[in-house]
Coordinates of C-alpha atoms in Angstrom, one line a residue:
M27 CA 111.4 122.9 135.0
T28 CA 107.9 123.5 134.3
R29 CA 105.2 122.5 131.8
S30 CA 103.4 124.8 129.3
P31 CA 99.5 124.4 129.4
S32 CA 98.5 122.6 125.9
P33 CA 96.2 125.0 124.3
K34 CA 93.9 123.3 121.2
G35 CA 95.2 119.9 122.3
L36 CA 98.7 120.7 121.0
A37 CA 101.5 118.5 122.9
D38 CA 102.7 119.9 126.2
R39 CA 106.1 121.6 126.0
P40 CA 108.6 122.0 128.9
I41 CA 109.8 125.4 129.3
R42 CA 112.3 126.7 131.9
R43 CA 111.1 129.3 134.6
R44 CA 111.9 132.6 133.5
R45 CA 113.7 131.2 130.1
A46 CA 111.2 130.6 127.7
L47 CA 107.7 131.1 126.8
P48 CA 105.5 128.4 124.8
V49 CA 104.9 129.7 121.2
D50 CA 102.8 128.3 118.5
F51 CA 100.8 128.7 115.7
T52 CA 98.1 130.2 117.8
S53 CA 100.1 132.6 119.9
P54 CA 101.4 134.9 119.8
P55 CA 100.2 136.8 116.6
H56 CA 102.2 137.5 113.8
E57 CA 102.8 141.3 114.7
C58 CA 103.4 140.6 118.2
S59 CA 106.7 139.3 119.4
V60 CA 108.1 138.3 123.2
A61 CA 111.1 139.4 124.8
P62 CA 112.7 139.3 128.2
T63 CA 113.4 141.8 130.8
Y64 CA 116.4 143.8 131.1
W65 CA 116.7 145.0 134.4
G66 CA 117.7 141.7 135.6
T67 CA 116.5 140.7 139.3
L68 CA 113.1 142.2 140.9
P69 CA 115.8 143.9 144.0
E70 CA 117.5 145.6 141.3
L71 CA 114.0 146.7 139.1
M72 CA 113.2 148.3 142.6
E73 CA 116.3 150.0 142.9
V74 CA 116.4 151.7 139.3
I75 CA 112.9 152.7 140.1
T76 CA 113.7 154.5 143.5
H77 CA 116.6 156.2 141.4
A78 CA 114.0 157.4 139.3
R79 CA 111.5 158.4 141.9
Q80 CA 114.9 160.6 143.4
E81 CA 115.3 162.1 139.8
K82 CA 119.2 160.4 140.0
I83 CA 118.3 158.6 136.4
K84 CA 117.6 160.9 133.3
V85 CA 115.7 159.3 130.4
L86 CA 116.5 160.1 127.1
V87 CA 113.3 159.9 125.0
E88 CA 112.9 161.8 121.4
H89 CA 109.1 161.2 120.0
F90 CA 108.4 161.2 116.4
P91 CA 104.8 161.1 114.8
L92 CA 104.1 158.2 112.4
Q93 CA 104.6 160.4 109.9
R94 CA 108.2 161.2 110.8
A95 CA 109.1 157.4 111.4
D96 CA 111.2 157.1 108.3
E97 CA 113.4 160.2 109.7
A98 CA 113.6 158.7 113.1
Y99 CA 114.8 155.4 111.9
Q100 CA 117.7 157.2 109.7
L101 CA 118.6 159.1 113.0
L102 CA 119.1 156.0 115.2
H103 CA 120.9 154.1 112.1
D104 CA 123.2 157.1 111.5
G105 CA 123.8 157.2 115.8
R106 CA 122.2 160.8 115.8
I107 CA 119.7 160.1 119.1
Q108 CA 120.5 159.5 122.5
G109 CA 118.2 156.9 124.4
R110 CA 115.2 155.8 122.7
A111 CA 113.3 157.0 120.0
V112 CA 109.2 156.6 120.3
I113 CA 107.0 156.5 117.1
T114 CA 103.6 157.7 118.1
L115 CA 100.4 157.4 116.2
H116 CA 99.3 160.9 117.7
A117 CA 101.5 164.3 117.2

């Protein structure tokens, strides 16, 4: 276990390596979120990258302009999108 840095004099908080992130009123901002990785270990990530380079993985992504965000969320809700829906600022 390590200790997080103490920003602006806040008390140090113990964090478990690769399990926690120090979060307080100064970080992260309200509009941000923090999520752990989903791919597992570094060797597993490297294996996924190798498969992607060999085109053994098909990435399913549908892009929607910001104006169609409501439609994208509805399609996701209805289970009519395979893979990911990506909302973009520019069409």
